[in-house]
PDB file of C-alpha atoms in Angstrom:
ATOM      1  CA  LEU A   3       8.134 -22.953  -3.994  1.00 64.00           C
ATOM      2  CA  LYS A   4       6.739 -20.889  -0.555  1.00 65.00           C
ATOM      3  CA  ALA A   5       9.139 -17.221  -0.432  1.00 64.00           C
ATOM      4  CA  THR A   6       9.410 -16.371   2.841  1.00 80.00           C
ATOM      5  CA  VAL A   7      10.405 -12.614   4.586  1.00 79.00           C
ATOM      6  CA  ASP A   8      11.479 -12.472   8.203  1.00 83.00           C
ATOM      7  CA  ALA A   9      10.560  -9.312   9.755  1.00 85.00           C
ATOM      8  CA  ALA A  10      12.503  -9.678  12.665  1.00 85.00           C
ATOM      9  CA  SER A  11      15.675 -10.242  10.900  1.00 86.00           C
ATOM     10  CA  MET A  12      15.338  -6.665   8.874  1.00 89.00           C
ATOM     11  CA  PRO A  13      17.217  -3.964  10.504  1.00 90.00           C
ATOM     12  CA  VAL A  14      15.472  -1.272  10.114  1.00 91.00           C
ATOM     13  CA  LYS A  15      12.000  -0.885  11.694  1.00 93.00           C
ATOM     14  CA  LEU A  16       9.187   1.923  11.232  1.00 92.00           C
ATOM     15  CA  VAL A  17       5.666   1.386  12.826  1.00 94.00           C
ATOM     16  CA  MET A  18       3.895   4.817  11.636  1.00 94.00           C
ATOM     17  CA  ARG A  19       0.275   5.512  12.440  1.00 95.00           C
ATOM     18  CA  PRO A  20      -1.838   5.452   9.598  1.00 95.00           C
ATOM     19  CA  ARG A  21      -3.921   8.826   8.997  1.00 95.00           C
ATOM     20  CA  GLU A  22      -0.850  10.531   9.499  1.00 94.00           C
ATOM     21  CA  PHE A  23       1.350   8.633   7.011  1.00 94.00           C
ATOM     22  CA  GLY A  24      -1.704   8.478   5.139  1.00 94.00           C
ATOM     23  CA  ARG A  25      -1.974  12.441   5.105  1.00 94.00           C
ATOM     24  CA  VAL A  26       2.345  12.233   4.333  1.00 93.00           C
ATOM     25  CA  LEU A  27       1.784  10.074   1.264  1.00 93.00           C
ATOM     26  CA  SER A  28      -1.119  12.426  -0.090  1.00 92.00           C
ATOM     27  CA  HIS A  29       1.347  15.306  -0.649  1.00 90.00           C
ATOM     28  CA  PHE A  30       2.789  12.909  -3.838  1.00 89.00           C
ATOM     29  CA  GLN A  31       1.001  13.931  -7.241  1.00 85.00           C
ATOM     30  CA  SER A  32      -1.479  11.597  -8.108  1.00 80.00           C
ATOM     31  CA  GLY A  33       0.399  10.376 -11.411  1.00 81.00           C
ATOM     32  CA  GLN A  34       3.385   9.401  -8.978  1.00 85.00           C
ATOM     33  CA  ASN A  35       4.249   5.345  -9.888  1.00 89.00           C
ATOM     34  CA  ASP A  36       6.874   4.746  -7.032  1.00 91.00           C
ATOM     35  CA  ILE A  37       8.440   6.895  -3.825  1.00 91.00           C
ATOM     36  CA  THR A  38      11.775   5.924  -2.533  1.00 92.00           C
ATOM     37  CA  ILE A  39      11.894   5.872   1.518  1.00 91.00           C
ATOM     38  CA  SER A  40      15.049   7.368   2.482  1.00 90.00           C
ATOM     39  CA  CYS A  41      15.924   5.283   6.231  1.00 89.00           C
ATOM     40  CA  LEU A  42      19.087   6.968   8.243  1.00 86.00           C
ATOM     41  CA  PRO A  43      20.797   5.914  11.123  1.00 84.00           C
ATOM     42  CA  GLU A  44      19.809   6.896  14.187  1.00 74.00           C
ATOM     43  CA  GLU A  45      22.105   9.286  15.493  1.00 67.00           C
ATOM     44  CA  GLU A  46      23.475   9.253  19.035  1.00 46.00           C
ATOM     45  CA  GLU A  47      23.174  12.062  21.401  1.00 41.00           C
ATOM     46  CA  GLU A  48      26.182  14.453  21.251  1.00 42.00           C
ATOM     47  CA  GLY A  49      26.789  16.656  23.718  1.00 37.00           C
ATOM     48  CA  GLY A  50      27.821  19.478  21.310  1.00 37.00           C
ATOM     49  CA  ARG A  51      24.054  19.727  19.876  1.00 38.00           C
ATOM     50  CA  GLY A  52      22.219  21.014  23.286  1.00 40.00           C
ATOM     51  CA  GLY A  53      20.054  23.973  23.672  1.00 37.00           C
ATOM     52  CA  PHE A  54      17.712  23.380  20.963  1.00 38.00           C
ATOM     53  CA  ALA A  55      14.343  24.789  22.317  1.00 40.00           C
ATOM     54  CA  GLY A  56      12.277  24.954  18.864  1.00 40.00           C
ATOM     55  CA  GLY A  57       9.456  22.796  17.881  1.00 42.00           C
ATOM     56  CA  PHE A  58       6.698  21.540  20.193  1.00 44.00           C
ATOM     57  CA  GLY A  59       7.868  18.418  21.276  1.00 46.00           C
ATOM     58  CA  GLY A  60      10.306  21.032  23.745  1.00 46.00           C
ATOM     59  CA  GLY A  61      13.517  19.246  24.011  1.00 49.00           C
ATOM     60  CA  GLY A  62      17.102  20.172  24.263  1.00 50.00           C
ATOM     61  CA  ASN A  63      17.810  18.726  20.509  1.00 54.00           C
ATOM     62  CA  PRO A  64      17.604  19.442  17.371  1.00 54.00           C
ATOM     63  CA  PRO A  65      15.035  17.949  14.716  1.00 55.00           C
ATOM     64  CA  ALA A  66      16.209  14.444  13.249  1.00 70.00           C
ATOM     65  CA  LYS A  67      15.049  14.282   9.916  1.00 76.00           C
ATOM     66  CA  ASN A  68      16.450  10.683   9.495  1.00 84.00           C
ATOM     67  CA  LEU A  69      13.616   9.318   7.633  1.00 88.00           C
ATOM     68  CA  LYS A  70      12.653  11.286   3.727  1.00 91.00           C
ATOM     69  CA  LEU A  71      10.373  10.020   1.290  1.00 91.00           C
ATOM     70  CA  SER A  72      10.650  11.481  -1.824  1.00 91.00           C
ATOM     71  CA  SER A  73       9.703  11.278  -5.198  1.00 86.00           C
ATOM     72  CA  PHE A  74      11.525   8.558  -7.624  1.00 72.00           C
ATOM     73  CA  CYS A  75      12.672  10.492 -11.089  1.00 69.00           C
ATOM     74  CA  ASP A  76      13.488   8.674 -13.536  1.00 68.00           C
ATOM     75  CA  PRO A  77      15.990  10.051 -15.647  1.00 70.00           C
ATOM     76  CA  ARG A  78      14.686   9.058 -19.249  1.00 74.00           C
ATOM     77  CA  ALA A  79      10.809  10.030 -18.350  1.00 70.00           C
ATOM     78  CA  PRO A  80       9.246  12.882 -20.071  1.00 71.00           C
ATOM     79  CA  VAL A  81       9.674  16.656 -19.238  1.00 70.00           C
ATOM     80  CA  GLY A  82       6.447  17.155 -17.581  1.00 66.00           C
ATOM     81  CA  GLN A  83       6.991  13.930 -14.961  1.00 59.00           C
ATOM     82  CA  ALA A  84      10.158  16.382 -13.214  1.00 63.00           C
ATOM     83  CA  LEU A  85       8.319  17.057 -10.500  1.00 66.00           C
ATOM     84  CA  GLN A  86      10.169  16.481  -7.474  1.00 78.00           C
ATOM     85  CA  THR A  87       8.574  15.730  -4.266  1.00 85.00           C
ATOM     86  CA  SER A  88      10.627  15.716  -0.914  1.00 88.00           C
ATOM     87  CA  ILE A  89       9.520  14.892   2.492  1.00 89.00           C
ATOM     88  CA  SER A  90      11.544  14.619   5.614  1.00 88.00           C
ATOM     89  CA  LEU A  91      10.413  13.503   8.814  1.00 87.00           C
ATOM     90  CA  ASP A  92      11.797  13.657  12.604  1.00 85.00           C
ATOM     91  CA  THR A  93      11.522   9.756  13.881  1.00 81.00           C
ATOM     92  CA  ALA A  94      10.661  11.696  17.534  1.00 81.00           C
ATOM     93  CA  GLU A  95       6.918  12.791  16.122  1.00 82.00           C
ATOM     94  CA  ASP A  96       4.188  11.312  17.036  1.00 82.00           C
ATOM     95  CA  ALA A  97       3.445   9.863  13.854  1.00 86.00           C
ATOM     96  CA  VAL A  98       6.372   8.068  13.852  1.00 90.00           C
ATOM     97  CA  LEU A  99       5.935   5.523  16.322  1.00 92.00           C
ATOM     98  CA  ARG A 100       8.726   3.316  16.477  1.00 91.00           C
ATOM     99  CA  TYR A 101      11.885   3.694  14.292  1.00 90.00           C
ATOM    100  CA  ASP A 102      14.965   1.292  14.276  1.00 89.00           C
ATOM    101  CA  HIS A 103      17.748   1.207  12.147  1.00 86.00           C
ATOM    102  CA  ASP A 104      20.335  -0.902  13.259  1.00 85.00           C
ATOM    103  CA  ALA A 105      23.420   0.460  11.415  1.00 78.00           C
ATOM    104  CA  ASP A 106      26.285  -2.419  12.199  1.00 80.00           C
ATOM    105  CA  ILE A 107      24.071  -4.517   9.649  1.00 80.00           C
ATOM    106  CA  THR A 108      22.972  -1.794   7.095  1.00 77.00           C
ATOM    107  CA  GLY A 109      26.199   0.068   7.111  1.00 80.00           C
ATOM    108  CA  GLY A 110      24.443   3.292   6.778  1.00 83.00           C
ATOM    109  CA  PRO A 111      21.606   4.683   4.732  1.00 87.00           C
ATOM    110  CA  VAL A 112      19.036   2.147   3.456  1.00 90.00           C
ATOM    111  CA  ASP A 113      17.013   3.608   0.196  1.00 91.00           C
ATOM    112  CA  VAL A 114      14.044   1.476  -0.957  1.00 92.00           C
ATOM    113  CA  THR A 115      11.554   2.576  -4.020  1.00 92.00           C
ATOM    114  CA  VAL A 116       8.326   1.191  -3.278  1.00 92.00           C
ATOM    115  CA  ASN A 117       5.275   1.507  -5.402  1.00 93.00           C
ATOM    116  CA  LEU A 118       3.226   4.150  -4.476  1.00 93.00           C
ATOM    117  CA  LYS A 119      -0.846   3.151  -4.875  1.00 94.00           C
ATOM    118  CA  ASP A 120       0.070  -0.229  -3.441  1.00 95.00           C
ATOM    119  CA  LEU A 121       1.817   1.728  -0.641  1.00 95.00           C
ATOM    120  CA  LYS A 122      -1.321   4.058  -0.025  1.00 95.00           C
ATOM    121  CA  ALA A 123      -3.574   1.444  -0.219  1.00 96.00           C
ATOM    122  CA  MET A 124      -1.922  -0.994   2.503  1.00 96.00           C
ATOM    123  CA  VAL A 125      -2.062   2.735   4.295  1.00 96.00           C
ATOM    124  CA  ALA A 126      -6.347   2.754   3.601  1.00 97.00           C
ATOM    125  CA  PHE A 127      -6.681  -0.587   4.832  1.00 97.00           C
ATOM    126  CA  CYS A 128      -4.826  -0.242   8.076  1.00 96.00           C
ATOM    127  CA  GLU A 129      -6.589   3.195   8.615  1.00 96.00           C
ATOM    128  CA  SER A 130      -9.900   1.121   7.836  1.00 96.00           C
ATOM    129  CA  VAL A 131      -9.685  -2.119  10.115  1.00 96.00           C
ATOM    130  CA  ASP A 132      -7.913   0.640  13.043  1.00 94.00           C
ATOM    131  CA  VAL A 133      -4.453  -0.600  13.176  1.00 96.00           C
ATOM    132  CA  ASP A 134      -0.820   1.341  12.665  1.00 96.00           C
ATOM    133  CA  VAL A 135       1.550   0.728   9.655  1.00 96.00           C
ATOM    134  CA  ALA A 136       4.881  -1.634  10.132  1.00 95.00           C
ATOM    135  CA  LEU A 137       7.181  -1.440   7.370  1.00 95.00           C
ATOM    136  CA  PHE A 138      10.244  -3.713   7.594  1.00 94.00           C
ATOM    137  CA  CYS A 139      13.702  -3.156   4.731  1.00 92.00           C
ATOM    138  CA  GLU A 140      16.978  -4.571   4.859  1.00 90.00           C
ATOM    139  CA  HIS A 141      18.435  -3.109   1.672  1.00 87.00           C
ATOM    140  CA  ALA A 142      18.185  -1.374  -1.697  1.00 85.00           C
ATOM    141  CA  GLY A 143      16.765  -4.593  -3.824  1.00 84.00           C
ATOM    142  CA  ALA A 144      15.605  -6.455  -0.975  1.00 85.00           C
ATOM    143  CA  PRO A 145      11.505  -6.775  -0.439  1.00 86.00           C
ATOM    144  CA  LEU A 146       9.612  -4.491   1.843  1.00 89.00           C
ATOM    145  CA  LEU A 147       8.002  -5.544   4.693  1.00 92.00           C
ATOM    146  CA  VAL A 148       4.644  -3.449   4.768  1.00 94.00           C
ATOM    147  CA  ARG A 149       2.007  -5.199   7.064  1.00 93.00           C
ATOM    148  CA  PRO A 150      -0.796  -4.234   9.380  1.00 95.00           C
ATOM    149  CA  THR A 151       0.484  -3.788  13.327  1.00 94.00           C
ATOM    150  CA  ALA A 152      -1.477  -3.823  16.378  1.00 91.00           C
ATOM    151  CA  GLU A 153       1.500  -3.825  18.389  1.00 84.00           C
ATOM    152  CA  TYR A 154       1.177  -0.396  19.895  1.00 75.00           C
ATOM    153  CA  LYS A 155      -2.620  -0.346  20.582  1.00 70.00           C
ATOM    154  CA  GLN A 156      -2.169  -1.922  24.047  1.00 56.00           C
ATOM    155  CA  SER A 157      -0.447   0.830  25.426  1.00 53.00           C
ATOM    156  CA  GLY A 158      -2.369   3.534  23.811  1.00 52.00           C
ATOM    157  CA  GLY A 159       0.108   4.784  21.292  1.00 50.00           C
ATOM    158  CA  GLY A 160      -1.795   4.141  17.829  1.00 46.00           C
ATOM    159  CA  GLY A 161      -4.570   4.675  15.609  1.00 47.00           C
ATOM    160  CA  GLY A 162      -6.053   8.094  15.153  1.00 47.00           C
TER     161      GLY A 162
END
């Protein structure tokens, strides 16, 4: 029996720079076991949203915070483990090299819960070998594929 997971068939694709991704993950408490990654579909630009001049990008549209990492909170956990951390990222930021979310396939947002220590280990490995981190997922309950990628190295977009 051989398990295979095809990254190309997964509707959510995320590629991040490992150094910046590691910094984001470092904001979660050390005792945290799992985090939930929430991927919202990319919104098409709407005519009524223009005129935003904030942020460092200098663009005309407000940031789309369509990627969220939050600590997984078990409702049966002891009171001392109730600390909730939530970080929202704009996928247009420099740390995010690629973000694709095919809402036609997923039908909307995708939330996947992963082991934080395993994810941090993979991010640290990718940083040590100077490649980017690629994450692929389909829906809640399905496997999350995390792998190193050098796809953006040729164009000068990766690394730290």
